[in-house]
Amino acid sequence: MLIEMPRHTEIFGSLKIHEMQRVLKIDSGGFENPRAKDIPFDKIKDVLRRLALVIPVKDENINLLDGVLRAIPFDCTIIVVSNSKREPQDIYKMEKDVVARIHDYSQQEILCIHQKDPQLGFAFYEAGYEYLLDNDKLVRDGKSEGMIAGMILAKSLGKEFIGFTDADNYIPSSVREYVIDYAAGFCMAESPYSMVRLHWRYKPKVVDDKLYFKKWGRVSETTNKYLNLLISTRTGFETGVVITGNAGEHALTTKLADIMSYSTGYSVEPYHFIYLFDNYGLEVEEMAHPDAASAGIEIFQIETLNPHIHEEKGEEHVDNMLLGSLSTIYHCKLCNDYVRSKVLEELGDIMKLETPKKTVIMPSIGGIDPHRFVKILEGTAESFARFEQGTIESEEEREVEET
Ligand code: GDD
């Protein structure tokens, strides 16, 4: 892959936030120039083998999930965490059937589980991690909650990198690119604590019967503005470096995943920044993880080549997402009266004069023993399925079998 070098890197305490990098060629020929980095495909493949891709899914069109599953490069492991309906029709069963069929003809390693499986709740309970359980000791609804389950499964496989992709993508090949972009980011990273966040080049909409290649969505534009304002008010220098505040498509090293805290539902992505600002930003006095602080935490923001076309879920959904995002900003330690007043102004119509509630924050998952966690699931969790990677028989083995 040939990818632009970042033109600037914002240093904010222990954080290195790289400016947007464009994908110049998905497949390149080894020609480097001062403005671009060439990453050979064997290096990308090496990262893919150490990466698990988590797909959180809730009642999406099964054809979309099917396309996403088929587009994910073979070398990485897929982990599907579903919160889809189980009755009157068992949508999860349909999803598992699709997974089984894909495994049947590809032999790719795929794990899947249902978020509401009582044994999943029990495994979290046994691990002493009850922050995402409801009163019935089941995992709460929420995309972030599903992502956390996925991360622990990834850790149980010893994966060093964990990526996420939504299940409602209409362009399967864009998903393939996203995963390759993650790997490219990790090939460039110098710190073991790093994250790759994708910025879609376009998010097309139909306007007056024509496709309009829109660049920004309302939520991401607003979230980015306020995340940048948090940095600017602290440093005294205006910045526009953050362009991936709501990046649903992102990946991180397992080392970083282990130390982060997570916000509930859809506020998970903007909260990544808030957690990092509060704990590793400028002039933070106490470092929770000095190793990470001294290694530095790198954030790559890659602009995809593909446009992103996904299922639209309506205005109310968008308002809720905006509210969740801005709540995390409002309650950030860096947030001063000026930023708070601006956030309230922004939320005007949605909040109707109330102040945004603090979102639920779930602490780090680093203390959970992933092997014990999976042991609880194996054999007891009805929804848990593990489709192992097939081994391709060598010619000699085949000959032995035939004789
Ligand atoms: N496991 C699980 N549990 N998955 C869920 C849940 C849940 O409770 N709720 C939603 N999902 C899945 C959806 O099925 C989809 O695959 C993915 O999470 C994203 O949910 P959408 O409802 O499609 O979100 P969106 O498209 O509006 O927003 C996405 O993009 C934003 C950036 O533009 C999300 O990824 C946001 O988190 C992101 O900020």
Short mmCIF file of C-alpha atoms and ligand atoms in Angstrom, two decimals:
data_model
loop_
_atom_site.label_atom_id
_atom_site.label_comp_id
_atom_site.label_asym_id
_atom_site.label_seq_id
_atom_site.Cartn_x
_atom_site.Cartn_y
_atom_site.Cartn_z
CA MET A 1 0.00 0.00 0.00
CA LEU A 2 1.15 3.52 -0.73
CA ILE A 3 -0.03 5.92 1.94
CA GLU A 4 0.57 9.61 2.49
CA MET A 5 2.85 10.52 5.37
CA PRO A 6 1.10 12.68 7.98
CA ARG A 7 1.86 16.34 7.29
CA HIS A 8 1.70 17.20 10.96
CA THR A 9 1.45 15.43 14.29
CA GLU A 10 -0.20 17.15 17.22
CA ILE A 11 1.71 16.35 20.39
CA PHE A 12 -0.67 16.63 23.31
CA GLY A 13 0.97 15.33 26.47
CA SER A 14 1.78 11.67 25.81
CA LEU A 15 -0.53 11.56 22.80
CA LYS A 16 0.63 11.80 19.23
CA ILE A 17 -2.33 12.54 17.01
CA HIS A 18 -1.28 12.21 13.38
CA GLU A 19 -3.06 14.35 10.81
CA MET A 20 -5.16 12.63 8.18
CA GLN A 21 -3.31 10.32 5.77
CA ARG A 22 -4.77 9.44 2.36
CA VAL A 23 -4.50 6.02 0.79
CA LEU A 24 -2.69 6.72 -2.49
CA LYS A 25 -2.63 3.13 -3.82
CA ILE A 26 -4.13 0.11 -2.10
CA ASP A 27 -1.64 -2.11 -3.89
CA SER A 28 1.71 -0.50 -4.64
CA GLY A 29 5.00 -1.47 -6.21
CA GLY A 30 7.67 -0.48 -3.70
CA PHE A 31 8.27 3.04 -4.98
CA GLU A 32 8.77 5.41 -2.07
CA ASN A 33 8.86 9.18 -2.26
CA PRO A 34 9.32 11.71 0.53
CA ARG A 35 5.58 12.33 0.86
CA ALA A 36 4.43 8.72 0.90
CA LYS A 37 5.20 5.47 2.62
CA ASP A 38 5.18 2.17 0.76
CA ILE A 39 4.08 -0.76 2.89
CA PRO A 40 4.73 -4.13 1.24
CA PHE A 41 1.81 -6.54 1.25
CA ASP A 42 3.72 -9.23 3.17
CA LYS A 43 4.07 -6.76 6.08
CA ILE A 44 0.33 -6.10 5.94
CA LYS A 45 -0.39 -9.82 5.88
CA ASP A 46 1.83 -10.33 8.89
CA VAL A 47 -0.33 -7.88 10.87
CA LEU A 48 -3.54 -9.44 9.57
CA ARG A 49 -2.54 -12.80 11.04
CA ARG A 50 -2.28 -11.15 14.45
CA LEU A 51 -5.54 -9.23 14.13
CA ALA A 52 -9.09 -10.12 15.12
CA LEU A 53 -11.93 -8.24 13.53
CA VAL A 54 -14.99 -7.77 15.71
CA ILE A 55 -18.37 -7.22 14.07
CA PRO A 56 -21.06 -5.94 16.43
CA VAL A 57 -24.44 -6.67 14.86
CA LYS A 58 -28.04 -6.02 15.81
CA ASP A 59 -30.88 -6.97 13.48
CA GLU A 60 -29.15 -5.94 10.27
CA ASN A 61 -30.14 -7.14 6.81
CA ILE A 62 -28.57 -10.59 6.56
CA ASN A 63 -27.29 -9.89 3.03
CA LEU A 64 -25.23 -7.00 4.36
CA LEU A 65 -23.65 -9.12 7.09
CA ASP A 66 -22.97 -11.83 4.51
CA GLY A 67 -21.10 -9.34 2.28
CA VAL A 68 -19.08 -7.97 5.19
CA LEU A 69 -18.05 -11.45 6.33
CA ARG A 70 -16.97 -12.46 2.85
CA ALA A 71 -14.88 -9.31 2.38
CA ILE A 72 -12.73 -9.64 5.48
CA PRO A 73 -9.26 -10.91 4.56
CA PHE A 74 -8.76 -14.60 5.30
CA ASP A 75 -5.73 -14.12 7.51
CA CYS A 76 -7.58 -12.39 10.31
CA THR A 77 -10.01 -13.98 12.72
CA ILE A 78 -13.60 -12.75 12.67
CA ILE A 79 -15.59 -12.36 15.88
CA VAL A 80 -19.32 -11.72 15.53
CA VAL A 81 -21.07 -10.39 18.63
CA SER A 82 -24.77 -10.25 17.97
CA ASN A 83 -27.58 -8.60 19.86
CA SER A 84 -30.17 -9.55 17.25
CA LYS A 85 -33.68 -10.73 18.07
CA ARG A 86 -34.11 -14.39 18.97
CA GLU A 87 -37.89 -14.43 18.71
CA PRO A 88 -40.44 -14.64 17.21
CA GLN A 89 -37.85 -15.40 14.55
CA ASP A 90 -34.33 -16.33 15.62
CA ILE A 91 -32.28 -13.79 13.65
CA TYR A 92 -29.14 -14.87 15.49
CA LYS A 93 -29.59 -18.41 14.16
CA MET A 94 -29.76 -17.00 10.63
CA GLU A 95 -26.53 -15.06 11.27
CA LYS A 96 -24.84 -18.17 12.63
CA ASP A 97 -25.97 -20.15 9.56
CA VAL A 98 -24.37 -17.56 7.30
CA VAL A 99 -21.16 -17.76 9.33
CA ALA A 100 -21.18 -21.56 9.16
CA ARG A 101 -21.62 -21.50 5.38
CA ILE A 102 -18.76 -19.04 4.92
CA HIS A 103 -16.56 -21.13 7.18
CA ASP A 104 -17.56 -24.23 5.26
CA TYR A 105 -16.16 -22.98 2.00
CA SER A 106 -13.31 -20.81 3.31
CA GLN A 107 -12.17 -22.47 6.57
CA GLN A 108 -11.55 -18.97 7.99
CA GLU A 109 -11.47 -18.81 11.79
CA ILE A 110 -14.73 -17.27 13.03
CA LEU A 111 -16.18 -17.01 16.53
CA CYS A 112 -19.70 -15.90 17.31
CA ILE A 113 -21.76 -15.29 20.38
CA HIS A 114 -25.04 -13.68 21.35
CA GLN A 115 -24.79 -10.67 23.66
CA LYS A 116 -27.76 -11.82 25.76
CA ASP A 117 -26.47 -15.34 26.34
CA PRO A 118 -26.82 -15.83 30.14
CA GLN A 119 -23.44 -17.57 30.19
CA LEU A 120 -21.78 -14.51 28.69
CA GLY A 121 -23.24 -12.46 31.52
CA PHE A 122 -22.05 -15.12 33.96
CA ALA A 123 -18.53 -15.07 32.52
CA PHE A 124 -18.37 -11.29 33.09
CA TYR A 125 -19.80 -11.75 36.59
CA GLU A 126 -17.22 -14.41 37.41
CA ALA A 127 -14.48 -12.12 36.13
CA GLY A 128 -15.64 -9.43 38.57
CA TYR A 129 -16.54 -7.18 35.63
CA GLU A 130 -20.18 -6.34 36.31
CA TYR A 131 -20.10 -2.85 34.82
CA LEU A 132 -21.95 -3.94 31.68
CA LEU A 133 -24.53 -6.21 33.31
CA ASP A 134 -28.19 -5.37 33.85
CA ASN A 135 -30.30 -6.38 36.86
CA ASP A 136 -30.82 -9.87 35.42
CA LYS A 137 -27.04 -10.31 35.11
CA LEU A 138 -27.28 -10.22 31.32
CA VAL A 139 -25.04 -8.01 29.21
CA ARG A 140 -26.84 -4.70 28.59
CA ASP A 141 -27.90 -3.59 25.11
CA GLY A 142 -25.33 -1.43 23.40
CA LYS A 143 -22.75 -1.53 20.68
CA SER A 144 -19.90 -0.80 23.08
CA GLU A 145 -20.99 -3.64 25.38
CA GLY A 146 -20.84 -6.03 22.40
CA MET A 147 -17.43 -4.66 21.45
CA ILE A 148 -16.07 -5.38 24.93
CA ALA A 149 -17.20 -9.01 24.71
CA GLY A 150 -15.52 -9.20 21.30
CA MET A 151 -12.26 -7.79 22.64
CA ILE A 152 -12.06 -10.43 25.35
CA LEU A 153 -12.63 -13.20 22.81
CA ALA A 154 -9.87 -11.66 20.67
CA LYS A 155 -7.54 -11.66 23.66
CA SER A 156 -8.32 -15.32 24.34
CA LEU A 157 -6.87 -16.08 20.91
CA GLY A 158 -3.70 -14.15 21.73
CA LYS A 159 -4.39 -11.48 19.11
CA GLU A 160 -2.20 -8.39 19.25
CA PHE A 161 -4.52 -6.13 17.29
CA ILE A 162 -8.30 -5.73 17.47
CA GLY A 163 -10.35 -4.00 14.79
CA PHE A 164 -14.04 -3.22 14.42
CA THR A 165 -16.36 -2.94 11.50
CA ASP A 166 -20.10 -2.36 11.36
CA ALA A 167 -22.31 -5.07 9.88
CA ASP A 168 -24.55 -2.78 7.80
CA ASN A 169 -22.13 -1.95 5.01
CA TYR A 170 -23.47 -2.06 1.42
CA ILE A 171 -20.01 -2.25 -0.20
CA PRO A 172 -18.21 -5.43 0.86
CA SER A 173 -14.94 -4.42 -0.77
CA SER A 174 -14.81 -1.24 1.30
CA VAL A 175 -14.65 -3.47 4.38
CA ARG A 176 -11.69 -5.30 2.87
CA GLU A 177 -9.99 -1.94 2.41
CA TYR A 178 -10.77 -0.87 6.00
CA VAL A 179 -9.03 -3.94 7.39
CA ILE A 180 -5.99 -3.39 5.16
CA ASP A 181 -5.92 0.26 6.25
CA TYR A 182 -5.82 -0.86 9.90
CA ALA A 183 -2.89 -3.12 9.17
CA ALA A 184 -1.09 -0.31 7.32
CA GLY A 185 -1.55 1.93 10.36
CA PHE A 186 0.00 -0.66 12.65
CA CYS A 187 2.90 -1.12 10.23
CA MET A 188 3.64 2.61 10.64
CA ALA A 189 3.20 2.70 14.42
CA GLU A 190 6.24 3.16 16.61
CA SER A 191 4.44 2.67 19.90
CA PRO A 192 2.86 -0.58 21.12
CA TYR A 193 0.00 1.62 22.32
CA SER A 194 -1.60 2.74 19.10
CA MET A 195 -4.92 3.17 17.42
CA VAL A 196 -6.01 3.51 13.78
CA ARG A 197 -9.22 5.40 13.05
CA LEU A 198 -10.77 5.66 9.61
CA HIS A 199 -12.19 8.74 8.00
CA TRP A 200 -14.48 7.93 5.10
CA ARG A 201 -13.58 9.75 1.97
CA TYR A 202 -17.27 10.16 1.11
CA LYS A 203 -20.57 9.13 2.61
CA PRO A 204 -22.87 9.33 -0.42
CA LYS A 205 -26.51 10.37 -0.07
CA VAL A 206 -29.32 10.53 -2.58
CA VAL A 207 -30.22 14.18 -3.17
CA ASP A 208 -32.81 15.04 -5.83
CA ASP A 209 -32.59 11.54 -7.31
CA LYS A 210 -28.82 11.82 -7.70
CA LEU A 211 -25.94 10.51 -5.67
CA TYR A 212 -24.23 13.32 -3.79
CA PHE A 213 -20.79 12.44 -2.42
CA LYS A 214 -21.03 14.11 0.98
CA LYS A 215 -17.87 14.34 3.04
CA TRP A 216 -19.10 15.00 6.57
CA GLY A 217 -22.02 13.78 8.63
CA ARG A 218 -23.71 16.05 11.20
CA VAL A 219 -22.57 14.03 14.21
CA SER A 220 -18.95 13.59 13.19
CA GLU A 221 -18.57 17.25 12.16
CA THR A 222 -19.87 18.44 15.52
CA THR A 223 -17.97 15.88 17.63
CA ASN A 224 -14.70 16.71 15.87
CA LYS A 225 -15.24 20.44 16.39
CA TYR A 226 -15.57 20.03 20.15
CA LEU A 227 -12.78 17.49 20.55
CA ASN A 228 -10.52 19.97 18.77
CA LEU A 229 -11.80 22.78 20.98
CA LEU A 230 -10.81 20.78 24.07
CA ILE A 231 -7.24 20.56 22.77
CA SER A 232 -7.17 24.18 21.60
CA THR A 233 -8.40 25.65 24.88
CA ARG A 234 -5.75 23.66 26.78
CA THR A 235 -2.77 24.42 24.50
CA GLY A 236 -3.78 27.94 23.48
CA PHE A 237 -3.24 27.02 19.83
CA GLU A 238 -6.21 26.33 17.60
CA THR A 239 -6.19 22.91 15.97
CA GLY A 240 -8.33 20.91 13.60
CA VAL A 241 -6.30 17.73 13.90
CA VAL A 242 -9.12 15.45 15.10
CA ILE A 243 -11.29 14.30 12.21
CA THR A 244 -12.31 10.85 13.44
CA GLY A 245 -14.23 11.55 16.66
CA ASN A 246 -17.00 9.06 15.83
CA ALA A 247 -14.97 6.52 13.87
CA GLY A 248 -17.00 3.31 14.19
CA GLU A 249 -14.36 1.77 11.94
CA HIS A 250 -11.25 1.71 14.10
CA ALA A 251 -8.64 -0.69 15.45
CA LEU A 252 -6.26 -0.68 18.37
CA THR A 253 -3.40 -2.69 19.78
CA THR A 254 -4.45 -5.14 22.48
CA LYS A 255 -2.01 -3.39 24.80
CA LEU A 256 -3.95 -0.16 24.38
CA ALA A 257 -7.32 -1.96 24.55
CA ASP A 258 -6.26 -3.34 27.93
CA ILE A 259 -5.73 0.03 29.58
CA MET A 260 -8.57 2.09 28.10
CA SER A 261 -11.96 2.68 29.74
CA TYR A 262 -15.05 2.47 27.57
CA SER A 263 -18.21 4.50 27.35
CA THR A 264 -21.54 2.81 26.76
CA GLY A 265 -23.37 2.34 23.42
CA TYR A 266 -22.48 4.68 20.59
CA SER A 267 -20.48 7.11 22.73
CA VAL A 268 -17.63 4.59 22.78
CA GLU A 269 -15.67 6.17 19.93
CA PRO A 270 -15.61 9.84 21.01
CA TYR A 271 -14.88 8.67 24.55
CA HIS A 272 -11.64 7.05 23.34
CA PHE A 273 -10.34 10.59 22.86
CA ILE A 274 -11.81 11.81 26.15
CA TYR A 275 -10.23 8.94 28.06
CA LEU A 276 -6.88 9.64 26.42
CA PHE A 277 -7.10 13.42 26.95
CA ASP A 278 -8.02 12.97 30.63
CA ASN A 279 -5.36 10.38 31.34
CA TYR A 280 -2.49 11.12 28.97
CA GLY A 281 -3.15 14.65 27.70
CA LEU A 282 -1.19 17.81 28.43
CA GLU A 283 -0.23 18.42 32.07
CA VAL A 284 -1.90 15.32 33.44
CA GLU A 285 -0.41 14.85 36.87
CA GLU A 286 -0.87 11.17 37.55
CA MET A 287 -0.35 8.57 34.85
CA ALA A 288 -2.43 5.44 35.35
CA HIS A 289 -0.05 3.46 33.14
CA PRO A 290 3.42 5.03 33.09
CA ASP A 291 4.60 2.50 30.47
CA ALA A 292 2.04 3.77 28.02
CA ALA A 293 2.86 7.38 28.86
CA SER A 294 6.54 6.90 28.25
CA ALA A 295 6.04 4.88 25.05
CA GLY A 296 3.54 7.49 23.84
CA ILE A 297 0.10 6.73 22.46
CA GLU A 298 -0.21 7.12 18.72
CA ILE A 299 -3.42 7.82 16.85
CA PHE A 300 -3.47 7.38 13.07
CA GLN A 301 -6.34 8.84 11.05
CA ILE A 302 -6.55 7.29 7.61
CA GLU A 303 -8.84 8.52 4.86
CA THR A 304 -10.26 5.54 3.00
CA LEU A 305 -10.25 5.23 -0.75
CA ASN A 306 -13.74 3.74 -0.76
CA PRO A 307 -16.89 5.67 0.01
CA HIS A 308 -19.02 4.37 2.88
CA ILE A 309 -22.60 3.38 2.16
CA HIS A 310 -24.53 1.99 5.08
CA GLU A 311 -28.04 1.61 6.45
CA GLU A 312 -29.59 4.94 7.53
CA LYS A 313 -31.29 4.65 10.93
CA GLY A 314 -33.19 7.95 11.08
CA GLU A 315 -32.99 11.37 12.75
CA GLU A 316 -33.78 10.26 16.30
CA HIS A 317 -30.90 7.77 16.17
CA VAL A 318 -28.59 10.54 14.91
CA ASP A 319 -29.75 12.90 17.71
CA ASN A 320 -29.05 10.24 20.33
CA MET A 321 -25.62 9.65 18.91
CA LEU A 322 -24.89 13.38 18.99
CA LEU A 323 -26.13 13.59 22.57
CA GLY A 324 -23.93 10.65 23.64
CA SER A 325 -20.88 12.15 21.90
CA LEU A 326 -21.31 15.64 23.32
CA SER A 327 -22.05 14.29 26.81
CA THR A 328 -18.62 12.68 26.90
CA ILE A 329 -17.10 16.05 25.92
CA TYR A 330 -19.19 17.98 28.46
CA HIS A 331 -17.95 15.73 31.28
CA CYS A 332 -14.30 15.66 30.17
CA LYS A 333 -11.88 16.94 32.82
CA LEU A 334 -10.47 19.34 30.22
CA CYS A 335 -13.84 20.91 29.54
CA ASN A 336 -14.02 24.51 30.78
CA ASP A 337 -17.05 26.80 31.18
CA TYR A 338 -16.61 28.16 27.66
CA VAL A 339 -16.65 24.73 26.00
CA ARG A 340 -19.52 23.60 28.24
CA SER A 341 -21.62 26.62 27.21
CA LYS A 342 -20.88 25.94 23.54
CA VAL A 343 -21.88 22.28 23.93
CA LEU A 344 -25.14 23.29 25.59
CA GLU A 345 -25.82 25.75 22.77
CA GLU A 346 -25.19 22.97 20.25
CA LEU A 347 -27.52 20.59 22.05
CA GLY A 348 -30.18 23.34 22.42
CA ASP A 349 -33.13 21.68 20.72
CA ILE A 350 -32.25 18.14 21.78
CA MET A 351 -31.67 18.82 25.49
CA LYS A 352 -34.44 21.37 26.14
CA LEU A 353 -32.48 23.26 28.84
CA GLU A 354 -31.24 20.23 30.75
CA THR A 355 -27.56 19.42 31.12
CA PRO A 356 -26.28 16.22 29.50
CA LYS A 357 -26.10 13.22 31.82
CA LYS A 358 -22.75 11.51 32.35
CA THR A 359 -22.53 8.43 30.16
CA VAL A 360 -21.87 5.06 31.82
CA ILE A 361 -18.13 4.38 31.81
CA MET A 362 -16.80 0.84 31.99
CA PRO A 363 -13.26 0.46 33.35
CA SER A 364 -10.40 -1.31 31.65
CA ILE A 365 -10.64 -4.97 30.69
CA GLY A 366 -6.96 -5.67 31.35
CA GLY A 367 -7.71 -7.53 34.59
CA ILE A 368 -10.01 -10.11 32.98
CA ASP A 369 -8.42 -13.50 32.37
CA PRO A 370 -9.56 -14.20 28.80
CA HIS A 371 -8.80 -17.94 28.97
CA ARG A 372 -10.90 -18.48 32.09
CA PHE A 373 -13.60 -16.33 30.48
CA VAL A 374 -13.75 -18.52 27.37
CA LYS A 375 -13.59 -21.71 29.42
CA ILE A 376 -16.85 -20.65 31.06
CA LEU A 377 -18.43 -20.12 27.65
CA GLU A 378 -17.19 -23.32 26.07
CA GLY A 379 -19.65 -26.12 26.46
CA THR A 380 -22.16 -24.07 28.45
CA ALA A 381 -22.99 -20.98 26.39
CA GLU A 382 -25.69 -22.09 23.98
CA SER A 383 -24.97 -19.32 21.48
CA PHE A 384 -21.18 -19.59 21.47
CA ALA A 385 -19.71 -21.10 18.33
CA ARG A 386 -16.12 -21.47 17.30
CA PHE A 387 -15.34 -22.28 13.68
CA GLU A 388 -11.67 -23.10 13.56
CA GLN A 389 -9.23 -22.30 10.84
CA GLY A 390 -8.86 -25.28 8.58
CA THR A 391 -5.50 -26.72 7.82
CA ILE A 392 -4.78 -27.24 4.22
CA GLU A 393 -3.50 -30.73 3.60
CA SER A 394 -0.10 -30.99 2.03
CA GLU A 395 0.26 -33.09 -1.11
CA GLU A 396 2.05 -35.83 0.86
CA GLU A 397 -0.79 -35.97 3.41
CA ARG A 398 -3.33 -36.26 0.62
CA GLU A 399 -1.33 -39.05 -1.00
CA VAL A 400 -1.13 -40.94 2.33
CA GLU A 401 -4.90 -40.64 2.74
CA GLU A 402 -5.56 -41.85 -0.79
CA THR A 403 -3.39 -44.96 -0.44
N1 GDD B 1 -23.60 -6.36 19.42
C1 GDD B 1 -24.31 -5.25 19.23
N2 GDD B 1 -25.10 -4.82 20.26
N3 GDD B 1 -24.25 -4.56 18.08
C2 GDD B 1 -24.99 -3.45 17.95
C3 GDD B 1 -25.84 -2.97 18.96
C4 GDD B 1 -25.91 -3.72 20.18
O1 GDD B 1 -26.65 -3.42 21.12
N4 GDD B 1 -26.44 -1.84 18.50
C5 GDD B 1 -25.98 -1.63 17.25
N5 GDD B 1 -25.11 -2.60 16.91
C6 GDD B 1 -24.37 -2.77 15.66
C7 GDD B 1 -25.16 -2.51 14.38
O2 GDD B 1 -25.85 -3.65 13.94
C8 GDD B 1 -24.04 -2.11 13.42
O3 GDD B 1 -23.38 -3.23 12.89
C9 GDD B 1 -23.07 -1.35 14.32
O4 GDD B 1 -23.34 -1.78 15.66
C10 GDD B 1 -23.26 0.16 14.24
O5 GDD B 1 -24.59 0.47 14.57
P1 GDD B 1 -25.50 1.43 13.67
O6 GDD B 1 -26.81 1.54 14.36
O7 GDD B 1 -25.47 1.00 12.25
O8 GDD B 1 -24.72 2.79 13.86
P2 GDD B 1 -24.59 4.02 12.85
O9 GDD B 1 -24.32 3.54 11.48
O10 GDD B 1 -25.65 4.98 13.04
O11 GDD B 1 -23.25 4.66 13.43
C11 GDD B 1 -22.02 4.03 13.20
O12 GDD B 1 -21.12 4.96 12.67
C12 GDD B 1 -20.81 6.04 13.55
C13 GDD B 1 -19.86 6.96 12.81
O13 GDD B 1 -20.51 7.58 11.77
C14 GDD B 1 -21.53 3.45 14.54
O14 GDD B 1 -20.40 2.65 14.30
C15 GDD B 1 -21.17 4.55 15.52
O15 GDD B 1 -20.60 3.99 16.71
C16 GDD B 1 -20.20 5.52 14.84
O16 GDD B 1 -19.92 6.58 15.72
#
